[in-house]
Short mmCIF file of C-alpha atoms and ligand atoms in Angstrom, two decimals:
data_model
loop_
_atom_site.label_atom_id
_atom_site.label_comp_id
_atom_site.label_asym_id
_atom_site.label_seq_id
_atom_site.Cartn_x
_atom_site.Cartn_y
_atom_site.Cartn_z
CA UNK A 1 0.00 0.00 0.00
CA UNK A 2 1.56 3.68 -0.73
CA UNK A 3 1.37 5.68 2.02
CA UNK A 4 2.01 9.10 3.20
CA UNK A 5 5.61 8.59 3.90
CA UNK A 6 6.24 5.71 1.10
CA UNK A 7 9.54 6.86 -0.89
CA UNK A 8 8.59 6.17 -4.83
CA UNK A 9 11.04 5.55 -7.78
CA UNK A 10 9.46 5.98 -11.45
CA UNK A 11 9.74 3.91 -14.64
CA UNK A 12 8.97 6.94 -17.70
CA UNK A 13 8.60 6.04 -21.17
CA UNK A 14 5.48 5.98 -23.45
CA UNK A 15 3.52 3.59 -24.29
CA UNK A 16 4.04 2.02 -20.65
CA UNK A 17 1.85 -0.61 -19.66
CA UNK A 18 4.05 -3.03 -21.12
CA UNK A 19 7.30 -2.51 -18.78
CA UNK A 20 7.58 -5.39 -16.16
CA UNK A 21 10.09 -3.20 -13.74
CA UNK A 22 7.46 -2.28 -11.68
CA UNK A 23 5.98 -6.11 -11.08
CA UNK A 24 9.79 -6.79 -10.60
CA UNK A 25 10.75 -3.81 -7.91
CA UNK A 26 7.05 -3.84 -6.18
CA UNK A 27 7.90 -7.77 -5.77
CA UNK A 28 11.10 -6.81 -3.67
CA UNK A 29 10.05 -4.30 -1.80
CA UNK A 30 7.26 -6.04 -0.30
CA UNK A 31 9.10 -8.92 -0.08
CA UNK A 32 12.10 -7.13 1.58
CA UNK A 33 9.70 -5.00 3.88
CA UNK A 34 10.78 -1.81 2.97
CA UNK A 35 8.17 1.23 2.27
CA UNK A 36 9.27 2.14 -1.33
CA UNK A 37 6.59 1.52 -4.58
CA UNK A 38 7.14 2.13 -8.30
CA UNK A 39 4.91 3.77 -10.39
CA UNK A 40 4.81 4.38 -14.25
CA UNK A 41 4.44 6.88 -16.06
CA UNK A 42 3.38 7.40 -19.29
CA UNK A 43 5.01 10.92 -20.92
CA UNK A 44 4.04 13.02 -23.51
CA UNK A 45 7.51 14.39 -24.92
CA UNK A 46 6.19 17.87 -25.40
CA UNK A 47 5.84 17.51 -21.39
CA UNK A 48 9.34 15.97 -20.47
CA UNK A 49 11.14 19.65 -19.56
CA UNK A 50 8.23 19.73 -17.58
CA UNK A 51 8.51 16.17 -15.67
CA UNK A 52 12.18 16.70 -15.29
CA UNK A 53 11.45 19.61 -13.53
CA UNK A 54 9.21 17.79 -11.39
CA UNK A 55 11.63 15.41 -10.78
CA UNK A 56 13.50 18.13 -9.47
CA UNK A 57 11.17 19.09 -6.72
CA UNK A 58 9.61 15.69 -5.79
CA UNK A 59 11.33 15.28 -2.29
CA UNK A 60 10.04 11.69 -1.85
CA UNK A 61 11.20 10.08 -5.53
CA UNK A 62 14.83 8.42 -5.12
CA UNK A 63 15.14 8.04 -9.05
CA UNK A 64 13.43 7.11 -12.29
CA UNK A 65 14.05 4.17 -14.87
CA UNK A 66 14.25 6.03 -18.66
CA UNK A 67 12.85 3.40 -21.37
CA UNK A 68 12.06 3.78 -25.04
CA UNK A 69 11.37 6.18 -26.87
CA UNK A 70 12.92 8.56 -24.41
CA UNK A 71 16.73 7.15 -23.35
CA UNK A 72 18.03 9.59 -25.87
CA UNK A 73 16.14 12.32 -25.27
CA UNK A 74 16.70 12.89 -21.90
CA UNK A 75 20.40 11.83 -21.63
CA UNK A 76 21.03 15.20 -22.79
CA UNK A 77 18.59 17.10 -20.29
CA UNK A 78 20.00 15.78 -17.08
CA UNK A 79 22.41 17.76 -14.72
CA UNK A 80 24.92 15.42 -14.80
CA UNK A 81 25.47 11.83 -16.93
CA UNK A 82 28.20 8.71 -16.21
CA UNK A 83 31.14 8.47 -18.66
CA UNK A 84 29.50 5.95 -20.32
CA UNK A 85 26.06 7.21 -20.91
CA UNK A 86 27.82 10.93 -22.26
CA UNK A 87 29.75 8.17 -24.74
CA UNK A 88 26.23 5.76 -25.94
CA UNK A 89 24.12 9.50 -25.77
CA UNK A 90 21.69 7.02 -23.58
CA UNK A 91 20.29 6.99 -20.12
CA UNK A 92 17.98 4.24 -18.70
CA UNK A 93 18.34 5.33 -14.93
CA UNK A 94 17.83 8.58 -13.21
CA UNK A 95 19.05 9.58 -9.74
CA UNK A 96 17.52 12.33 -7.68
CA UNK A 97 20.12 13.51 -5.76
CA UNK A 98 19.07 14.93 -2.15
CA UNK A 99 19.45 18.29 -3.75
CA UNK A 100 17.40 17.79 -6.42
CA UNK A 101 20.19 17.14 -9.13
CA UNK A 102 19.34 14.48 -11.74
CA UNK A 103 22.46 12.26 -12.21
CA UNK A 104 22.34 9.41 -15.66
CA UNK A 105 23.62 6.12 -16.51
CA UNK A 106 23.01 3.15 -18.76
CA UNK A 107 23.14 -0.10 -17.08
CA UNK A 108 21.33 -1.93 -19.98
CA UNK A 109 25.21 -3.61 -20.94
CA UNK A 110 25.49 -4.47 -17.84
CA UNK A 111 22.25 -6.10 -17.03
CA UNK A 112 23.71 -8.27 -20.18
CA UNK A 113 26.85 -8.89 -18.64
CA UNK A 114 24.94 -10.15 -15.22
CA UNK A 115 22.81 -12.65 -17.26
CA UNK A 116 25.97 -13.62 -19.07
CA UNK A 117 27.86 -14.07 -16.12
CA UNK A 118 24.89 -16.58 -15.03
CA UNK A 119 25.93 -18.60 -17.96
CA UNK A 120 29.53 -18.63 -16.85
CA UNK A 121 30.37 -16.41 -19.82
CA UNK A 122 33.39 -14.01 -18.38
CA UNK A 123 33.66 -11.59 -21.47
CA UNK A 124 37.35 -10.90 -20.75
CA UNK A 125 39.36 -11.85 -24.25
CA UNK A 126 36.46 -13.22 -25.51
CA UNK A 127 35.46 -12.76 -29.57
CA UNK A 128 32.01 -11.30 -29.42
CA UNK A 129 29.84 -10.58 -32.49
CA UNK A 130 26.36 -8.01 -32.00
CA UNK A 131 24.02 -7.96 -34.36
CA UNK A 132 22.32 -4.11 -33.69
CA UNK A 133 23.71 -0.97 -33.36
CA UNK A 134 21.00 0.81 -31.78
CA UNK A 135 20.58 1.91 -28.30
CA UNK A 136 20.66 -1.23 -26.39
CA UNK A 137 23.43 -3.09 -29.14
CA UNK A 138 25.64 0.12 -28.29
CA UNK A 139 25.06 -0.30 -24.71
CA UNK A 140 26.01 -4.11 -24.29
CA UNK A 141 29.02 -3.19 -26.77
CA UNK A 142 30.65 -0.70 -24.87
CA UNK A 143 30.05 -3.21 -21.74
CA UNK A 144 31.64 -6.04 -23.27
CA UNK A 145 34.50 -3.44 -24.18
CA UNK A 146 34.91 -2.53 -20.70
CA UNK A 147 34.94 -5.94 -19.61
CA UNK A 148 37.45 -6.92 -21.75
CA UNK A 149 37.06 -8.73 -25.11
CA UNK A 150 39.64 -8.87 -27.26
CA UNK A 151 37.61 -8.94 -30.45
CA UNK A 152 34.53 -7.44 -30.89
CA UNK A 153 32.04 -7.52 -34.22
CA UNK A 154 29.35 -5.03 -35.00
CA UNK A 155 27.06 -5.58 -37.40
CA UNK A 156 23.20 -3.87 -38.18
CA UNK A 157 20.98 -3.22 -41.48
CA UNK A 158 22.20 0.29 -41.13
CA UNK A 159 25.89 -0.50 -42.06
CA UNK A 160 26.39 3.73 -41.07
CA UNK A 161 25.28 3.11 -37.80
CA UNK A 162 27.56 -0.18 -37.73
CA UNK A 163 30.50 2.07 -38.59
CA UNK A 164 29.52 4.86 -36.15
CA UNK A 165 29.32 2.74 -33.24
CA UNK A 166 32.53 0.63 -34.43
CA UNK A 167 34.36 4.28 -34.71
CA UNK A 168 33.13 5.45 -31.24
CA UNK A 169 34.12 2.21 -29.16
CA UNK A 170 38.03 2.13 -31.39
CA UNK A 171 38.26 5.70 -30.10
CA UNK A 172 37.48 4.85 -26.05
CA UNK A 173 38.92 1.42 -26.41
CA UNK A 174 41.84 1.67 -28.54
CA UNK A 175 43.46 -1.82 -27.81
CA UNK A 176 40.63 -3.66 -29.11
CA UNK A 177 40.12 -4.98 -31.98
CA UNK A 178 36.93 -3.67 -33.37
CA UNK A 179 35.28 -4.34 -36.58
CA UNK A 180 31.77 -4.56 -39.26
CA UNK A 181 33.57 -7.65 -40.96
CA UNK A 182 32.78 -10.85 -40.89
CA UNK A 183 31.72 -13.94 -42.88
CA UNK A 184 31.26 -17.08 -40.70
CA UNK A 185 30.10 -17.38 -36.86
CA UNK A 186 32.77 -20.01 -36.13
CA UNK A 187 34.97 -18.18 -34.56
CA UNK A 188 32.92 -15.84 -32.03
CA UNK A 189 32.48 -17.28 -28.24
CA UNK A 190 29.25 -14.83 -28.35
CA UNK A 191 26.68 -13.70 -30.77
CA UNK A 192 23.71 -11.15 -29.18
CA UNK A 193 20.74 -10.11 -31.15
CA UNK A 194 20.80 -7.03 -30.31
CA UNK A 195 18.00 -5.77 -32.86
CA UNK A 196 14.36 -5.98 -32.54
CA UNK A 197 14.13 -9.30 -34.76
CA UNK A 198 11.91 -12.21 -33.78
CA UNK A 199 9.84 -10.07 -31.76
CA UNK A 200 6.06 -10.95 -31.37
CA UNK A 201 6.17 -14.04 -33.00
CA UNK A 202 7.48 -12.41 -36.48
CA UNK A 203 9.39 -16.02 -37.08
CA UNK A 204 12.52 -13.65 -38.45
CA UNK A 205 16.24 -14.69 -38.23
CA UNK A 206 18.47 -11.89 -37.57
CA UNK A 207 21.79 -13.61 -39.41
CA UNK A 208 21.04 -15.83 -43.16
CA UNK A 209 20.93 -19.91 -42.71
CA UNK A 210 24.00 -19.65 -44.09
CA UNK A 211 25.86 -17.73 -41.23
CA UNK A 212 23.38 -19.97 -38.96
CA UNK A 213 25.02 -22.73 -39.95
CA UNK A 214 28.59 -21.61 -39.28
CA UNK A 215 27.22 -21.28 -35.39
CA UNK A 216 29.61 -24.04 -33.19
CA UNK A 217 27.85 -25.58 -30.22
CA UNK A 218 29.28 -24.14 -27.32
CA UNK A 219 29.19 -20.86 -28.44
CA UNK A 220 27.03 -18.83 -25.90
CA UNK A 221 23.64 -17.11 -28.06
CA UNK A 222 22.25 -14.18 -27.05
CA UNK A 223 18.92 -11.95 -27.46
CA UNK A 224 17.56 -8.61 -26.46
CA UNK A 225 13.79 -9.54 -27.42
CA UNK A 226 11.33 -10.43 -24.51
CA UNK A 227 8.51 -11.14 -25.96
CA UNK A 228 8.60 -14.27 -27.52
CA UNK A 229 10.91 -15.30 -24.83
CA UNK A 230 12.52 -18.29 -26.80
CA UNK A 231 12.95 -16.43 -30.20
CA UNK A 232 13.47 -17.92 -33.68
CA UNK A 233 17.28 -17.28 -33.29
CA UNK A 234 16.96 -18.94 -29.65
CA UNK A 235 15.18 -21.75 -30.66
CA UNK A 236 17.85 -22.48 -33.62
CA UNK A 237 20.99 -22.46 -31.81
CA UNK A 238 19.24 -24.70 -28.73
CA UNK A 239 18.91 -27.20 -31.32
CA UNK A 240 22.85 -26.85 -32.34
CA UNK A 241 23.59 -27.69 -28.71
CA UNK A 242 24.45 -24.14 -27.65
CA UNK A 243 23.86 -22.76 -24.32
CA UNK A 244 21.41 -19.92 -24.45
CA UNK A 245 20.35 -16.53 -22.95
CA UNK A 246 17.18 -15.08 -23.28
CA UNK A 247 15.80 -11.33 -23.19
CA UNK A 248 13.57 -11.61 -19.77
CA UNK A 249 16.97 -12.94 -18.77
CA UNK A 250 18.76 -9.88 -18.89
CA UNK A 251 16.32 -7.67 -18.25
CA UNK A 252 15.55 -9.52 -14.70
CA UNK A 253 20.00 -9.27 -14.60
CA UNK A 254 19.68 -5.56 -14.61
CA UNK A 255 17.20 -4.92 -11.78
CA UNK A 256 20.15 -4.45 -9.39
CA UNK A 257 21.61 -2.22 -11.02
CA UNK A 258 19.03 0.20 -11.77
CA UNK A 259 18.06 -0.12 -7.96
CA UNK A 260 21.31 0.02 -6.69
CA UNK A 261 21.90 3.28 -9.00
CA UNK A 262 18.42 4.83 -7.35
CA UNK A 263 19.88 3.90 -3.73
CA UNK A 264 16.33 1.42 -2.86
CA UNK A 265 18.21 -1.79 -3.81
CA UNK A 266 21.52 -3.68 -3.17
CA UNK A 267 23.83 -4.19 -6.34
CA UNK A 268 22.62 -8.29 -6.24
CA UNK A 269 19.48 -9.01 -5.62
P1 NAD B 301 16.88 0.65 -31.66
O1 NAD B 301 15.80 0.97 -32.63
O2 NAD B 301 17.62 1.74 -30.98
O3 NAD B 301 17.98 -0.29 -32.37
C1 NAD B 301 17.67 -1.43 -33.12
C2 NAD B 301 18.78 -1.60 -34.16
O4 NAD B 301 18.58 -2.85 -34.81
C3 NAD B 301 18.77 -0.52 -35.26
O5 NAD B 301 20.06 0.02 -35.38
C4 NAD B 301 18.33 -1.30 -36.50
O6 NAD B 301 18.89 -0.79 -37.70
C5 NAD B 301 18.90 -2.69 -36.18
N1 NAD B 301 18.29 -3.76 -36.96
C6 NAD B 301 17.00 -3.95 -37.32
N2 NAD B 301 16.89 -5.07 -38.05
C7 NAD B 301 18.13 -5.62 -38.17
C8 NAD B 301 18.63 -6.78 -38.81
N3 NAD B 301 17.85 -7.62 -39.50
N4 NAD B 301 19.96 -7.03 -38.71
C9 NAD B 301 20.76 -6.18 -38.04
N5 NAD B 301 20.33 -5.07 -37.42
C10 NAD B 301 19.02 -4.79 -37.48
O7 NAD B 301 16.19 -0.32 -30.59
P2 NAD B 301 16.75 -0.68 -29.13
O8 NAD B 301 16.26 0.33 -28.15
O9 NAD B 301 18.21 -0.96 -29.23
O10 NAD B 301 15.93 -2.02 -28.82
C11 NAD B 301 16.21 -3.24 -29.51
C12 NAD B 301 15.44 -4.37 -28.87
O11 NAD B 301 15.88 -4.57 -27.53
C13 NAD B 301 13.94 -4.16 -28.76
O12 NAD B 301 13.30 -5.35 -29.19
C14 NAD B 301 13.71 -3.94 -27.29
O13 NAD B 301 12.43 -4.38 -26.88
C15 NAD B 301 14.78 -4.80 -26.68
N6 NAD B 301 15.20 -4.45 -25.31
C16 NAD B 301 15.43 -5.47 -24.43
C17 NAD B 301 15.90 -5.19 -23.16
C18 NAD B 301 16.12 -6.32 -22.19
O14 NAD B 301 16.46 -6.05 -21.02
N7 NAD B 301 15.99 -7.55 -22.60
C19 NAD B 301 16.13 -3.87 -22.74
C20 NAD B 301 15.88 -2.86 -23.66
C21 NAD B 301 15.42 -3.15 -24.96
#
């Protein structure tokens, strides 16, 4: 029940009543005892200079979680952003500092990472390939960069946002070795959809049969997409014996850091 003297953290985005963060976070604080409550929030953009004002003011709201279509927007709005998001141009996660400052990250990559790590996949000179450039493929990217692959391959439909991301991750991480070219999956330890691709049942591959078939079992296979949870791409490399990760997967991965970022949660959880 929110109360008089509940503390509330946000989840902003529009449309909204698809999100599952605040299921997930109301879940743990009731379970955990502790007098906090999400609640979300479905924006106009004409009125987000307005909201982050808000934000501003609103004594009892620890922080708000940024999802599509505004992580762009407002990364460039807040008072303050971490390294990484002033690199990607992205926030997911708002703080409200005490004095009303609003302080951005992006822990989408790492949310990845988390679920990856739950698959005993340590990134560290690894050969990764990501197949999407856009918000989230750029945020798991620059993760697996700072967790240290040696090799990382960026591909996307848009080959100039391919190149734009490959330019901006050569220039922060100059050691490794960063590319748009491949021609056969064999030798990549992980491959992440990273695009919308399979989504809602579409049946659609992100790579041809042909790069399909170059998959080796072992290799660990990736996907952004939620919803269907086992996607096309999924269901395909379960059948070529490789160990799989799935979108709810990392999403679930990231809830700790999002909270943890807001101050209401521990890093693990
Ligand atoms: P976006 O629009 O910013 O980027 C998508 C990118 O995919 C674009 O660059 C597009 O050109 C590329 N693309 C489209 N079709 C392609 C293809 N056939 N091959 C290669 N590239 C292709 O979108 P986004 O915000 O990055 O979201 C991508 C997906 O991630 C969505 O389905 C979203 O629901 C999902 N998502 C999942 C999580 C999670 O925690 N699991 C979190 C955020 C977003």
């Amino acid at each position: 029940m929110i109360g008089g003297a509940t503390q509330l953290v946000a989840i902003v985005g529009s449309p909204i009543s698809q999100v599952k963060s605040p299921e997930n976070f109301n879940t743990w604080f009731a379970r955990h005892e502790l007098n906090l409550a999400m609640i979300a929030v479905d924006m106009r953009e004409q009125a987000l200079d307005a909201f982050l004002d808000s934000l501003r003011g609103w004594q009892n709201l620890r922080g708000c979680v940024v999802t599509v279509p505004y992580k762009q927007l407002l990364a460039t709005r807040l008072d303050e952003v971490s390294e990484r998001a002033l690199a990607l141009r992205s926030v997911n996660v708002i703080r409200r500092e005490p004095d009303g400052r609003l302080i951005g990250d992006n822990v989408d990559g790492e949310g990845f990472l988390n679920a990856a790590r739950q698959h005993q996949f340590q990134a560290e000179g690894k050969s990764a390939l990501v197949v999407g450039s856009g918000g989230v493929g750029s945020a798991i990217a620059y993760s697996l960069c700072q967790a240290g692959v040696s090799q990382l391959t960026i591909t996307d439909v848009s080959a100039e946002r391919a190149l734009a991301l490959v330019d901006l991750l050569q220039t922060a991480f100059p050691s490794i070795a960063i590319s748009c070219e491949f021609n056969s999956l064999e030798s990549f330890e992980l491959v992440v959809n990273a695009s919308p691709v399979g989504m809602g049942g579409s049946g659609e591959l992100p790579l041809s049969t042909d790069l399909l078939n170059s998959l080796k079992a072992g290799t660990l296979v990736a996907d952004v997409v939620t919803s269907p949870e086992i996607t096309p791409l999924l269901a395909f490399a379960r059948d070529r014996q490789c160990p799989i990760q799935t979108g709810p997967e990392m999403a679930y991965a990231q809830l700790g850091n999002l909270g943890n970022f807001m101050g209401v949660t521990p890093l693990q959880i």
